Amino acid sequence: METTTYPPRDSPPEATSWSTVVARGRAKQTVPHMLSHRRNTGDSDRLEHVTIFETEDIHQKWLVQKAAAIIQNTLLPDTVIFEFQSKDFEHYTDAYKLLMDKIGPLAGNGARPISRFGSTTRQELIIEAKFAEASDNSKAVLEGFTHQGVVYKAVPANSNQEGSRLQVVSLSQLPPYLSNEELVDGLCKSLRYFGMVSRIRKITNRGFFEGDVSVTLDIFQ
């Protein structure tokens, strides 16, 4: 009689590395996402996002992408973008005067209040401007100025219009014992199929890392 041998029920499945699981998403053309968590009764979670990696240009890419999304159009050529806090000005046009005082005359004596478009009330004040002198545009980007103890530098409006787009994805169930260096190295390698990793933030709960991260990808790089 032929005998069939079955593996023991408690045999562990073949282990698959976390980076391999992430990389498999390439074939599906979709980015892995964070699984939902069950919330137990009792004290609420206290989540914090701790940045462990980011590229130097991520802030200017975010600002230009946000400005273009607000107006639902491309930004004007040869302009620069400033971001302030609305509460720092009695009227938003006071920011125009500040730019003229700190940098130089505005071309056409005007500017565009990007953040005032649309129906959403925003705390930030985003302004698109072009200075009368090209050297002042460069000064605004390279040097900027200080106002109320804060250094403001402009971002070239055309710095993110070559197909670059940022997208935030969440990943869960990563090994919680990995060092920051191991996380950064593994995620940058695994997610390179989707784009360039521009920022990695660990999500901690009451100071403890449970394997959840938030990753910003430049998906057109």
Coordinates of C-alpha atoms in Angstrom, one line a residue:
M1 CA 0.0 0.0 0.0
E2 CA 1.3 3.4 -0.9
T3 CA 1.9 5.6 2.0
T4 CA 1.5 9.4 1.8
T5 CA 3.6 11.4 4.2
Y6 CA 2.2 14.8 5.4
P7 CA 4.4 17.4 7.0
P8 CA 3.7 18.0 10.7
R9 CA 1.0 20.6 11.3
D10 CA 3.3 22.7 13.5
S11 CA 5.9 23.1 10.8
P12 CA 6.7 26.8 10.4
P13 CA 6.2 28.3 6.9
E14 CA 9.2 29.3 4.9
A15 CA 10.3 32.7 6.1
T16 CA 10.1 35.7 3.7
S17 CA 12.0 38.8 4.4
W18 CA 10.1 42.1 4.8
S19 CA 12.0 43.7 2.0
T20 CA 11.0 40.9 -0.4
V21 CA 7.3 41.4 0.5
V22 CA 7.6 45.1 -0.2
A23 CA 9.4 44.5 -3.5
R24 CA 6.6 42.2 -4.7
G25 CA 4.4 45.2 -5.1
R26 CA 6.2 46.0 -8.3
A27 CA 4.5 43.3 -10.2
K28 CA 1.1 44.5 -9.0
Q29 CA 1.9 48.1 -9.7
T30 CA 0.6 49.2 -6.3
V31 CA 2.3 50.4 -3.2
P32 CA 1.8 48.3 0.0
H33 CA -0.3 50.0 2.7
M34 CA -0.6 50.0 6.4
L35 CA -3.1 47.6 7.9
S36 CA -5.8 48.9 10.2
H37 CA -5.3 48.5 14.0
R38 CA -7.8 47.4 16.5
R39 CA -8.2 50.1 19.2
N40 CA -8.6 48.6 22.6
T41 CA -10.6 50.3 25.4
G42 CA -8.7 52.5 27.8
D43 CA -6.2 55.3 27.3
S44 CA -6.0 56.5 23.7
D45 CA -2.9 56.1 21.5
R46 CA -0.4 58.8 21.4
L47 CA 1.2 58.6 17.9
E48 CA 4.2 60.6 16.9
H49 CA 5.9 60.8 13.5
V50 CA 9.7 60.9 13.8
T51 CA 11.7 61.8 10.7
I52 CA 14.7 59.5 10.3
F53 CA 15.5 60.3 6.6
E54 CA 14.7 63.1 4.1
T55 CA 16.2 64.6 1.0
E56 CA 17.3 68.2 0.9
D57 CA 14.8 69.2 -1.7
I58 CA 11.7 67.7 -0.3
H59 CA 10.4 70.9 1.3
Q60 CA 10.6 72.9 -2.0
K61 CA 8.9 70.0 -3.9
W62 CA 6.1 69.8 -1.4
L63 CA 5.5 73.6 -1.5
V64 CA 5.4 73.8 -5.3
Q65 CA 3.2 70.7 -5.6
K66 CA 0.8 72.1 -3.0
A67 CA 0.7 75.5 -4.7
A68 CA -0.1 73.9 -8.1
A69 CA -2.8 71.7 -6.5
I70 CA -4.5 74.7 -4.9
I71 CA -4.8 76.6 -8.2
Q72 CA -5.3 73.4 -10.2
N73 CA -2.9 74.7 -12.8
T74 CA 0.8 75.0 -13.5
L75 CA 2.6 77.9 -11.9
L76 CA 3.9 80.9 -13.9
P77 CA 7.4 80.8 -15.4
D78 CA 10.3 82.6 -13.7
T79 CA 8.4 83.1 -10.5
V80 CA 9.2 82.1 -6.9
I81 CA 7.1 80.8 -4.1
F82 CA 7.0 82.0 -0.5
E83 CA 5.2 80.4 2.4
F84 CA 4.2 82.4 5.5
Q85 CA 1.7 82.1 8.3
S86 CA -1.5 84.0 7.7
K87 CA -1.7 85.1 11.4
D88 CA 1.5 87.1 11.0
F89 CA -0.2 89.7 8.8
E90 CA -3.2 91.9 9.3
H91 CA -3.9 91.6 5.6
Y92 CA -2.3 89.3 3.2
T93 CA -1.1 92.2 1.0
D94 CA 1.2 93.2 3.9
A95 CA 3.3 90.2 2.8
Y96 CA 3.8 91.9 -0.6
K97 CA 5.1 94.9 1.2
L98 CA 7.4 92.7 3.3
L99 CA 8.9 91.2 0.1
M100 CA 9.5 94.6 -1.4
D101 CA 11.2 95.8 1.8
K102 CA 13.3 92.7 2.3
I103 CA 14.2 91.7 -1.3
G104 CA 13.2 94.4 -3.9
P105 CA 10.5 95.7 -6.2
L106 CA 7.9 93.3 -7.5
A107 CA 7.6 93.0 -11.3
G108 CA 4.4 94.8 -12.3
N109 CA 4.0 95.8 -8.6
G110 CA 1.9 92.7 -8.0
A111 CA 1.9 89.1 -6.8
R112 CA -0.5 86.1 -6.7
P113 CA -2.0 84.9 -3.3
I114 CA -2.0 81.2 -4.1
S115 CA -3.4 80.1 -0.8
R116 CA -6.5 82.3 -1.1
F117 CA -7.8 80.3 -4.1
G118 CA -10.4 77.6 -3.5
S119 CA -12.9 77.3 -0.7
T120 CA -10.6 75.9 2.0
T121 CA -9.5 78.2 4.8
R122 CA -5.7 77.8 5.3
Q123 CA -3.4 78.8 8.0
E124 CA -0.5 79.2 5.6
L125 CA -0.1 82.1 3.2
I126 CA 1.5 81.0 0.0
I127 CA 2.5 83.8 -2.4
E128 CA 3.8 83.5 -6.0
A129 CA 5.9 86.5 -7.0
K130 CA 8.4 87.7 -9.6
F131 CA 10.8 90.5 -8.7
A132 CA 11.6 93.3 -11.1
E133 CA 15.3 92.3 -11.1
A134 CA 16.4 88.8 -11.9
S135 CA 19.1 89.0 -9.3
D136 CA 16.4 89.6 -6.7
N137 CA 14.7 86.3 -7.6
S138 CA 18.1 84.6 -7.0
K139 CA 18.5 86.5 -3.8
A140 CA 15.1 85.4 -2.6
V141 CA 16.0 81.7 -3.2
L142 CA 19.6 81.6 -2.1
E143 CA 19.6 84.1 0.8
G144 CA 16.0 84.9 1.8
F145 CA 15.4 87.1 4.7
T146 CA 14.5 87.1 8.4
H147 CA 11.2 88.2 9.7
Q148 CA 10.1 87.9 13.4
G149 CA 13.0 85.6 14.1
V150 CA 12.2 83.2 11.2
V151 CA 14.3 82.8 8.1
Y152 CA 12.2 82.7 4.9
K153 CA 13.6 81.5 1.6
A154 CA 11.7 81.3 -1.7
V155 CA 11.4 78.2 -3.9
P156 CA 11.6 78.5 -7.7
A157 CA 8.1 77.8 -9.1
N158 CA 9.4 75.7 -12.0
S159 CA 11.6 73.5 -9.7
N160 CA 8.9 70.7 -9.7
Q161 CA 7.4 70.8 -13.1
E162 CA 9.4 68.2 -14.9
G163 CA 7.1 65.3 -14.0
S164 CA 8.1 65.0 -10.3
R165 CA 5.2 64.1 -7.9
L166 CA 5.3 63.3 -4.2
Q167 CA 3.1 60.6 -2.7
V168 CA 2.9 59.5 0.9
V169 CA 2.4 55.8 1.6
S170 CA 2.1 53.9 4.9
L171 CA 3.7 50.6 5.6
S172 CA 3.1 48.3 8.6
Q173 CA 4.4 45.1 10.2
L174 CA 8.0 46.0 9.6
P175 CA 10.4 44.4 12.2
P176 CA 10.2 46.7 15.2
Y177 CA 13.8 45.8 16.3
L178 CA 15.5 47.3 13.2
S179 CA 17.8 50.3 13.7
N180 CA 17.1 53.6 11.9
E181 CA 20.0 52.8 9.5
E182 CA 18.6 49.4 8.6
L183 CA 15.1 50.8 8.1
V184 CA 16.4 53.5 5.8
D185 CA 18.6 51.2 3.8
G186 CA 15.9 48.5 3.4
L187 CA 13.1 50.9 2.5
C188 CA 15.2 52.8 0.0
K189 CA 16.2 49.6 -1.8
S190 CA 12.8 47.9 -1.7
L191 CA 10.7 50.9 -2.8
R192 CA 13.1 52.0 -5.6
Y193 CA 10.7 50.3 -8.0
F194 CA 8.0 52.8 -7.2
G195 CA 10.2 55.9 -7.1
M196 CA 12.8 57.7 -5.1
V197 CA 12.3 57.7 -1.4
S198 CA 12.3 61.4 -0.2
R199 CA 11.3 61.0 3.4
I200 CA 10.9 58.3 6.0
R201 CA 9.0 58.8 9.3
K202 CA 8.7 56.2 12.0
I203 CA 5.3 56.2 13.7
T204 CA 5.7 55.6 17.4
N205 CA 3.0 55.0 20.0
R206 CA 3.8 56.5 23.4
G207 CA 7.5 56.5 22.4
F208 CA 7.5 52.8 21.2
F209 CA 8.1 51.7 17.6
E210 CA 5.7 49.0 16.5
G211 CA 6.7 48.5 12.9
D212 CA 4.7 51.3 11.2
V213 CA 6.3 53.9 8.9
S214 CA 5.2 56.7 6.6
V215 CA 7.2 57.0 3.4
T216 CA 7.2 59.9 0.9
L217 CA 8.0 58.8 -2.6
D218 CA 8.9 60.9 -5.6
I219 CA 7.1 58.6 -8.0
F220 CA 8.3 60.2 -11.2
Q221 CA 12.0 60.2 -10.4

